[in-house]
Each structure stands twice: as C-alpha cells, then as structure tokens.
Amino acid sequence: MKKNIIILILALFNLFSCNQNSKSMPQKIEQSQKTNDKDIYTKYKYKDPDVGSLTIQNSLPKGGMKYTDVNGEIYIYAVFWTRIINETDNSLELKINFPLNSYEVPSLPGKYFKILVPNETMTLNKAPLFLYGLTDLESFLNNNIHKESSLKRFINPKESSAFYVIMLCLSEGAHGTLRTELILKEENLFYRIKVDGLNSNNKSNDKEIRCGSINLKKLLLLK
C-alpha cells in the first residue's frame, strides 16, 4: 500500500522527469543569468512597440515530499519558480496575491491545492539545487500555510526578478503530471494549473486564477 501511494505521489508531480510583501533586489540581464532550458516549462514574450518587451519564464516542479501541519493534516508539495524579465524602458511594479483559498483543478476532481509565495528571491544559480535552493521551507509553511500569500516587487528597466511558488495538496495521488504557469492578460496576471496527459489540450481542464497585476497595460503576447 505504501509503495502504491509513493508511486501515485510521484505521478502527480512528475518531479523526476526533469534534470508577504517584500521588495527584492532585481538581477541584471546578463549572460550569466540566462536559464537552462531544461528547467523551463513555458516562456511567454509580451511586447509594446512604444516601450519594449517583457518575458515570463515558468519552471518545471521539484519536490514531492510530505509536510504535516500543526493540526496533523498531511500535504504533498512541489516548488516552482517564475522569472520576469523587464526589457521595457519603464520600471515594472509586480503585485502577486493568492487569497486563503483551496483550488480544485477540473481535470482532478476532489484534489484541492493551496498556493503560497515565499519572500525569498530565486536566482538562477540555485536552479540545480534541491527545491531550486528554497531554504527554511518547513519553517515558512509552519507560519504561513493558513494565511493568504502576497508579494510585491519592483523591477527596473533591463533587469529581472524571480520568485518561488509552493503548491500543496491534501489528497495523495493522481494520474498525469502537474504543471503551472504565470501568464499576462493586459495588466492582469493569472496563475494557470494544468495536468499534462489528461486531455491537456482542453483548456477547460485547467484552473486559471487571477493573482495580481503589473503597471504596464499595452503589452501583447507575441505568437
């Protein structure tokens, strides 16, 4: 039985298939800060001819371990990161907020996810590390698992910033592979949860959560 549960947990997150308000210092966009594509799930580029472009990179997951909260509830979790590259001529104000909700993905009925955003800054040199280098995870979860999660950052022109996202699920096991991505629609940000392998081309199976905004309104997605 335990063996079957472990197999199902790994199937949910597919973690081995890939080799509160805060201000954070952004990173200069340099050669040393370019990502390794094996860590990237999706990349979207948005452009405004008047001010320049913005790129959002979303990672694959790492994790798959268990966490037990103070009430004895057992979760499994995965860590993702998102990087925003500001190639416009304007400073970018990023606001992220996830209310204290649990989200059900249509393709996984009965499986509810919590989303948390730590203060800690993700840098690309941490990408090869366990949990992408996220530290003090258990302490963060102990203090924040039953709170809404928010983040605020300023990204100067020609700089970038990356942040972590933690996904937790009470249910053990599901078929398919969990994927997430941050996308932009006008100035509004949405976090999309999807499960590859379960009618993954059907967008109605995805869960899309409005989670924040940026202060640029005319950026359009490049096809």
mmCIF file of C-alpha atoms in Angstrom:
data_model
loop_
_atom_site.group_PDB
_atom_site.id
_atom_site.type_symbol
_atom_site.label_atom_id
_atom_site.label_comp_id
_atom_site.label_asym_id
_atom_site.label_seq_id
_atom_site.Cartn_x
_atom_site.Cartn_y
_atom_site.Cartn_z
ATOM 1 C CA MET A 1 0.000 0.000 0.000
ATOM 2 C CA LYS A 2 2.749 2.455 0.945
ATOM 3 C CA LYS A 3 4.565 1.640 -2.283
ATOM 4 C CA ASN A 4 1.450 2.408 -4.318
ATOM 5 C CA ILE A 5 0.963 5.743 -2.543
ATOM 6 C CA ILE A 6 4.552 6.777 -3.279
ATOM 7 C CA ILE A 7 4.119 5.890 -6.953
ATOM 8 C CA LEU A 8 0.929 7.941 -7.141
ATOM 9 C CA ILE A 9 2.559 10.931 -5.459
ATOM 10 C CA LEU A 10 5.370 10.907 -7.998
ATOM 11 C CA ALA A 11 2.855 10.610 -10.811
ATOM 12 C CA LEU A 12 1.076 13.730 -9.573
ATOM 13 C CA PHE A 13 4.066 15.998 -9.593
ATOM 14 C CA ASN A 14 6.342 14.189 -12.079
ATOM 15 C CA LEU A 15 9.229 15.707 -10.238
ATOM 16 C CA PHE A 16 11.882 13.407 -11.526
ATOM 17 C CA SER A 17 11.028 13.863 -15.188
ATOM 18 C CA CYS A 18 13.179 16.983 -15.345
ATOM 19 C CA ASN A 19 17.008 17.074 -14.722
ATOM 20 C CA GLN A 20 4.222 38.840 2.251
ATOM 21 C CA ASN A 21 5.002 41.734 0.742
ATOM 22 C CA SER A 22 8.601 42.423 0.118
ATOM 23 C CA LYS A 23 10.947 44.412 -2.084
ATOM 24 C CA SER A 24 13.655 42.381 -3.699
ATOM 25 C CA MET A 25 16.858 43.298 -5.480
ATOM 26 C CA PRO A 26 16.387 42.517 -9.190
ATOM 27 C CA GLN A 27 19.069 40.914 -11.320
ATOM 28 C CA LYS A 28 20.800 42.495 -14.273
ATOM 29 C CA ILE A 29 20.068 40.678 -17.512
ATOM 30 C CA GLU A 30 23.477 39.248 -18.305
ATOM 31 C CA GLN A 31 24.796 36.110 -19.994
ATOM 32 C CA SER A 32 25.359 34.507 -16.575
ATOM 33 C CA GLN A 33 21.665 34.950 -15.781
ATOM 34 C CA LYS A 34 20.337 33.048 -18.782
ATOM 35 C CA THR A 35 18.314 29.971 -17.945
ATOM 36 C CA ASN A 36 18.951 26.379 -18.819
ATOM 37 C CA ASP A 37 16.003 25.347 -20.983
ATOM 38 C CA LYS A 38 15.692 22.000 -19.212
ATOM 39 C CA ASP A 39 14.355 23.873 -16.165
ATOM 40 C CA ILE A 40 11.734 25.788 -18.176
ATOM 41 C CA TYR A 41 8.180 24.630 -18.764
ATOM 42 C CA THR A 42 6.859 27.686 -20.637
ATOM 43 C CA LYS A 43 8.155 31.061 -21.775
ATOM 44 C CA TYR A 44 5.960 33.942 -22.940
ATOM 45 C CA LYS A 45 7.083 37.207 -24.508
ATOM 46 C CA TYR A 46 4.875 40.299 -24.489
ATOM 47 C CA LYS A 47 5.646 43.453 -26.447
ATOM 48 C CA ASP A 48 4.619 47.074 -26.668
ATOM 49 C CA PRO A 49 6.253 48.854 -29.660
ATOM 50 C CA ASP A 50 6.491 52.051 -27.631
ATOM 51 C CA VAL A 51 8.271 50.755 -24.523
ATOM 52 C CA GLY A 52 9.803 47.353 -25.331
ATOM 53 C CA SER A 53 9.113 43.785 -24.234
ATOM 54 C CA LEU A 54 8.615 41.645 -21.147
ATOM 55 C CA THR A 55 9.307 37.910 -20.816
ATOM 56 C CA ILE A 56 7.789 35.490 -18.292
ATOM 57 C CA GLN A 57 9.562 32.165 -17.705
ATOM 58 C CA ASN A 58 7.859 29.365 -15.747
ATOM 59 C CA SER A 59 9.741 26.391 -14.338
ATOM 60 C CA LEU A 60 9.057 22.699 -14.041
ATOM 61 C CA PRO A 61 8.409 21.400 -10.483
ATOM 62 C CA LYS A 62 10.726 19.986 -7.848
ATOM 63 C CA GLY A 63 9.702 18.381 -4.569
ATOM 64 C CA GLY A 64 7.160 15.644 -3.928
ATOM 65 C CA MET A 65 7.787 15.211 -0.214
ATOM 66 C CA LYS A 66 5.258 15.309 2.606
ATOM 67 C CA TYR A 67 4.578 18.104 5.064
ATOM 68 C CA THR A 68 2.441 17.794 8.221
ATOM 69 C CA ASP A 69 0.894 20.963 9.633
ATOM 70 C CA VAL A 70 0.234 21.717 13.309
ATOM 71 C CA ASN A 71 -3.256 20.209 13.015
ATOM 72 C CA GLY A 72 -1.903 16.912 11.762
ATOM 73 C CA GLU A 73 -3.031 17.444 8.152
ATOM 74 C CA ILE A 74 -0.626 15.793 5.701
ATOM 75 C CA TYR A 75 0.198 17.519 2.416
ATOM 76 C CA ILE A 76 2.429 16.746 -0.508
ATOM 77 C CA TYR A 77 4.142 19.730 -2.089
ATOM 78 C CA ALA A 78 6.121 20.916 -5.072
ATOM 79 C CA VAL A 79 8.197 24.046 -5.642
ATOM 80 C CA PHE A 80 8.076 26.086 -8.845
ATOM 81 C CA TRP A 81 9.601 29.418 -9.822
ATOM 82 C CA THR A 82 8.679 32.220 -12.198
ATOM 83 C CA ARG A 83 11.089 34.776 -13.626
ATOM 84 C CA ILE A 84 10.043 38.114 -15.114
ATOM 85 C CA ILE A 85 12.497 39.869 -17.443
ATOM 86 C CA ASN A 86 11.791 43.567 -17.892
ATOM 87 C CA GLU A 87 13.144 44.616 -21.279
ATOM 88 C CA THR A 88 10.977 47.715 -21.421
ATOM 89 C CA ASP A 89 12.096 51.287 -20.846
ATOM 90 C CA ASN A 90 9.917 51.598 -17.751
ATOM 91 C CA SER A 91 10.148 50.386 -14.175
ATOM 92 C CA LEU A 92 7.848 47.470 -13.501
ATOM 93 C CA GLU A 93 5.738 47.085 -10.357
ATOM 94 C CA LEU A 94 4.742 43.474 -9.772
ATOM 95 C CA LYS A 95 1.934 42.564 -7.365
ATOM 96 C CA ILE A 96 1.025 38.964 -6.531
ATOM 97 C CA ASN A 97 -1.748 37.863 -4.172
ATOM 98 C CA PHE A 98 -3.218 34.426 -3.505
ATOM 99 C CA PRO A 99 -6.156 34.510 -1.068
ATOM 100 C CA LEU A 100 -6.544 31.856 1.592
ATOM 101 C CA ASN A 101 -8.364 29.508 -0.754
ATOM 102 C CA SER A 102 -8.064 25.926 -1.931
ATOM 103 C CA TYR A 103 -8.306 25.466 -5.687
ATOM 104 C CA GLU A 104 -9.787 22.469 -7.477
ATOM 105 C CA VAL A 105 -8.451 21.617 -10.941
ATOM 106 C CA PRO A 106 -11.271 20.405 -13.247
ATOM 107 C CA SER A 107 -9.187 17.502 -14.563
ATOM 108 C CA LEU A 108 -8.516 16.364 -10.968
ATOM 109 C CA PRO A 109 -11.917 16.422 -9.248
ATOM 110 C CA GLY A 110 -11.616 16.184 -5.497
ATOM 111 C CA LYS A 111 -7.968 17.292 -5.467
ATOM 112 C CA TYR A 112 -7.587 20.713 -3.819
ATOM 113 C CA PHE A 113 -4.428 22.810 -3.969
ATOM 114 C CA LYS A 114 -3.082 25.598 -1.802
ATOM 115 C CA ILE A 115 -0.676 28.176 -3.277
ATOM 116 C CA LEU A 116 1.948 30.050 -1.251
ATOM 117 C CA VAL A 117 4.558 32.594 -2.338
ATOM 118 C CA PRO A 118 7.621 32.936 -0.064
ATOM 119 C CA ASN A 119 9.576 36.166 0.350
ATOM 120 C CA GLU A 120 12.810 34.508 -0.684
ATOM 121 C CA THR A 121 14.258 35.519 -4.045
ATOM 122 C CA MET A 122 15.058 32.797 -6.538
ATOM 123 C CA THR A 123 18.293 33.301 -8.501
ATOM 124 C CA LEU A 124 19.305 31.206 -11.481
ATOM 125 C CA ASN A 125 22.453 29.854 -9.841
ATOM 126 C CA LYS A 126 20.094 27.991 -7.464
ATOM 127 C CA ALA A 127 18.319 26.152 -10.292
ATOM 128 C CA PRO A 128 20.352 22.891 -9.981
ATOM 129 C CA LEU A 129 19.767 22.701 -6.202
ATOM 130 C CA PHE A 130 17.204 20.702 -4.264
ATOM 131 C CA LEU A 131 13.871 22.607 -4.313
ATOM 132 C CA TYR A 132 15.626 25.171 -6.533
ATOM 133 C CA GLY A 133 17.548 26.335 -3.466
ATOM 134 C CA LEU A 134 14.499 27.382 -1.434
ATOM 135 C CA THR A 135 15.575 27.458 2.223
ATOM 136 C CA ASP A 136 13.689 27.111 5.522
ATOM 137 C CA LEU A 137 10.678 25.630 3.726
ATOM 138 C CA GLU A 138 9.227 23.857 6.780
ATOM 139 C CA SER A 139 9.500 26.996 8.901
ATOM 140 C CA PHE A 140 7.792 29.036 6.180
ATOM 141 C CA LEU A 141 4.957 26.518 5.881
ATOM 142 C CA ASN A 142 4.512 26.342 9.656
ATOM 143 C CA ASN A 143 3.997 30.103 9.770
ATOM 144 C CA ASN A 144 2.076 30.682 6.551
ATOM 145 C CA ILE A 145 0.105 27.646 5.400
ATOM 146 C CA HIS A 146 -3.154 29.037 6.788
ATOM 147 C CA LYS A 147 -2.590 32.638 5.600
ATOM 148 C CA GLU A 148 -3.099 34.432 2.319
ATOM 149 C CA SER A 149 0.111 34.878 0.364
ATOM 150 C CA SER A 150 1.303 38.054 -1.331
ATOM 151 C CA LEU A 151 4.378 39.530 -2.956
ATOM 152 C CA LYS A 152 5.370 42.952 -4.244
ATOM 153 C CA ARG A 153 8.469 43.685 -6.281
ATOM 154 C CA PHE A 154 9.909 46.475 -8.391
ATOM 155 C CA ILE A 155 11.911 45.536 -11.465
ATOM 156 C CA ASN A 156 13.974 48.248 -13.128
ATOM 157 C CA PRO A 157 14.328 48.528 -16.904
ATOM 158 C CA LYS A 158 16.650 45.874 -18.388
ATOM 159 C CA GLU A 159 16.607 43.847 -15.156
ATOM 160 C CA SER A 160 14.840 40.690 -13.980
ATOM 161 C CA SER A 161 13.487 39.097 -10.829
ATOM 162 C CA ALA A 162 12.370 35.556 -9.975
ATOM 163 C CA PHE A 163 10.195 34.241 -7.165
ATOM 164 C CA TYR A 164 9.148 30.850 -5.805
ATOM 165 C CA VAL A 165 5.665 29.336 -5.763
ATOM 166 C CA ILE A 166 4.779 26.415 -3.478
ATOM 167 C CA MET A 167 1.878 24.111 -4.365
ATOM 168 C CA LEU A 168 0.393 21.868 -1.671
ATOM 169 C CA CYS A 169 -2.239 19.164 -1.977
ATOM 170 C CA LEU A 170 -4.074 17.231 0.748
ATOM 171 C CA SER A 171 -5.030 14.335 -1.490
ATOM 172 C CA GLU A 172 -2.474 11.644 -2.210
ATOM 173 C CA GLY A 173 -2.025 10.572 -5.759
ATOM 174 C CA ALA A 174 -3.420 11.323 -9.191
ATOM 175 C CA HIS A 175 -2.670 10.415 -12.766
ATOM 176 C CA GLY A 176 -0.952 12.872 -15.073
ATOM 177 C CA THR A 177 1.749 15.466 -14.461
ATOM 178 C CA LEU A 178 1.146 18.771 -12.681
ATOM 179 C CA ARG A 179 2.293 21.956 -14.421
ATOM 180 C CA THR A 180 1.827 25.643 -13.593
ATOM 181 C CA GLU A 181 2.477 28.960 -15.333
ATOM 182 C CA LEU A 182 2.069 32.679 -14.796
ATOM 183 C CA ILE A 183 0.501 34.483 -17.754
ATOM 184 C CA LEU A 184 -0.386 38.091 -18.525
ATOM 185 C CA LYS A 185 -3.659 39.451 -19.913
ATOM 186 C CA GLU A 186 -3.387 43.212 -20.332
ATOM 187 C CA GLU A 187 -2.123 44.355 -16.918
ATOM 188 C CA ASN A 188 -3.635 41.409 -15.036
ATOM 189 C CA LEU A 189 -1.689 38.307 -14.016
ATOM 190 C CA PHE A 190 -3.171 34.813 -13.907
ATOM 191 C CA TYR A 191 -1.740 31.592 -12.493
ATOM 192 C CA ARG A 192 -2.713 28.527 -14.511
ATOM 193 C CA ILE A 193 -2.673 24.992 -13.068
ATOM 194 C CA LYS A 194 -2.856 22.181 -15.575
ATOM 195 C CA VAL A 195 -2.327 18.450 -15.734
ATOM 196 C CA ASP A 196 -0.452 17.108 -18.749
ATOM 197 C CA GLY A 197 -1.691 13.809 -20.054
ATOM 198 C CA LEU A 198 -5.331 14.320 -19.027
ATOM 199 C CA ASN A 199 -6.861 15.925 -22.117
ATOM 200 C CA SER A 200 -4.134 18.538 -21.746
ATOM 201 C CA ASN A 201 -5.178 20.281 -24.982
ATOM 202 C CA ASN A 202 -8.575 21.036 -23.474
ATOM 203 C CA LYS A 203 -8.248 24.389 -21.691
ATOM 204 C CA SER A 204 -11.462 23.723 -19.756
ATOM 205 C CA ASN A 205 -9.472 21.175 -17.750
ATOM 206 C CA ASP A 206 -7.110 23.892 -16.487
ATOM 207 C CA LYS A 207 -7.600 26.055 -13.408
ATOM 208 C CA GLU A 208 -6.852 29.732 -14.041
ATOM 209 C CA ILE A 209 -6.580 32.025 -11.022
ATOM 210 C CA ARG A 210 -6.378 35.807 -11.177
ATOM 211 C CA CYS A 211 -3.487 36.531 -8.861
ATOM 212 C CA GLY A 212 -2.091 40.019 -9.401
ATOM 213 C CA SER A 213 -1.080 42.780 -11.775
ATOM 214 C CA ILE A 214 1.708 44.789 -13.323
ATOM 215 C CA ASN A 215 1.695 48.500 -14.120
ATOM 216 C CA LEU A 216 2.063 48.126 -17.913
ATOM 217 C CA LYS A 217 -1.214 47.907 -19.831
ATOM 218 C CA LYS A 218 -0.390 47.700 -23.540
ATOM 219 C CA LEU A 219 1.787 44.593 -23.702
ATOM 220 C CA LEU A 220 0.584 41.994 -26.215
ATOM 221 C CA LEU A 221 1.602 38.355 -26.378
ATOM 222 C CA LEU A 222 3.841 37.550 -29.334
ATOM 223 C CA LYS A 223 2.603 34.450 -31.156
#
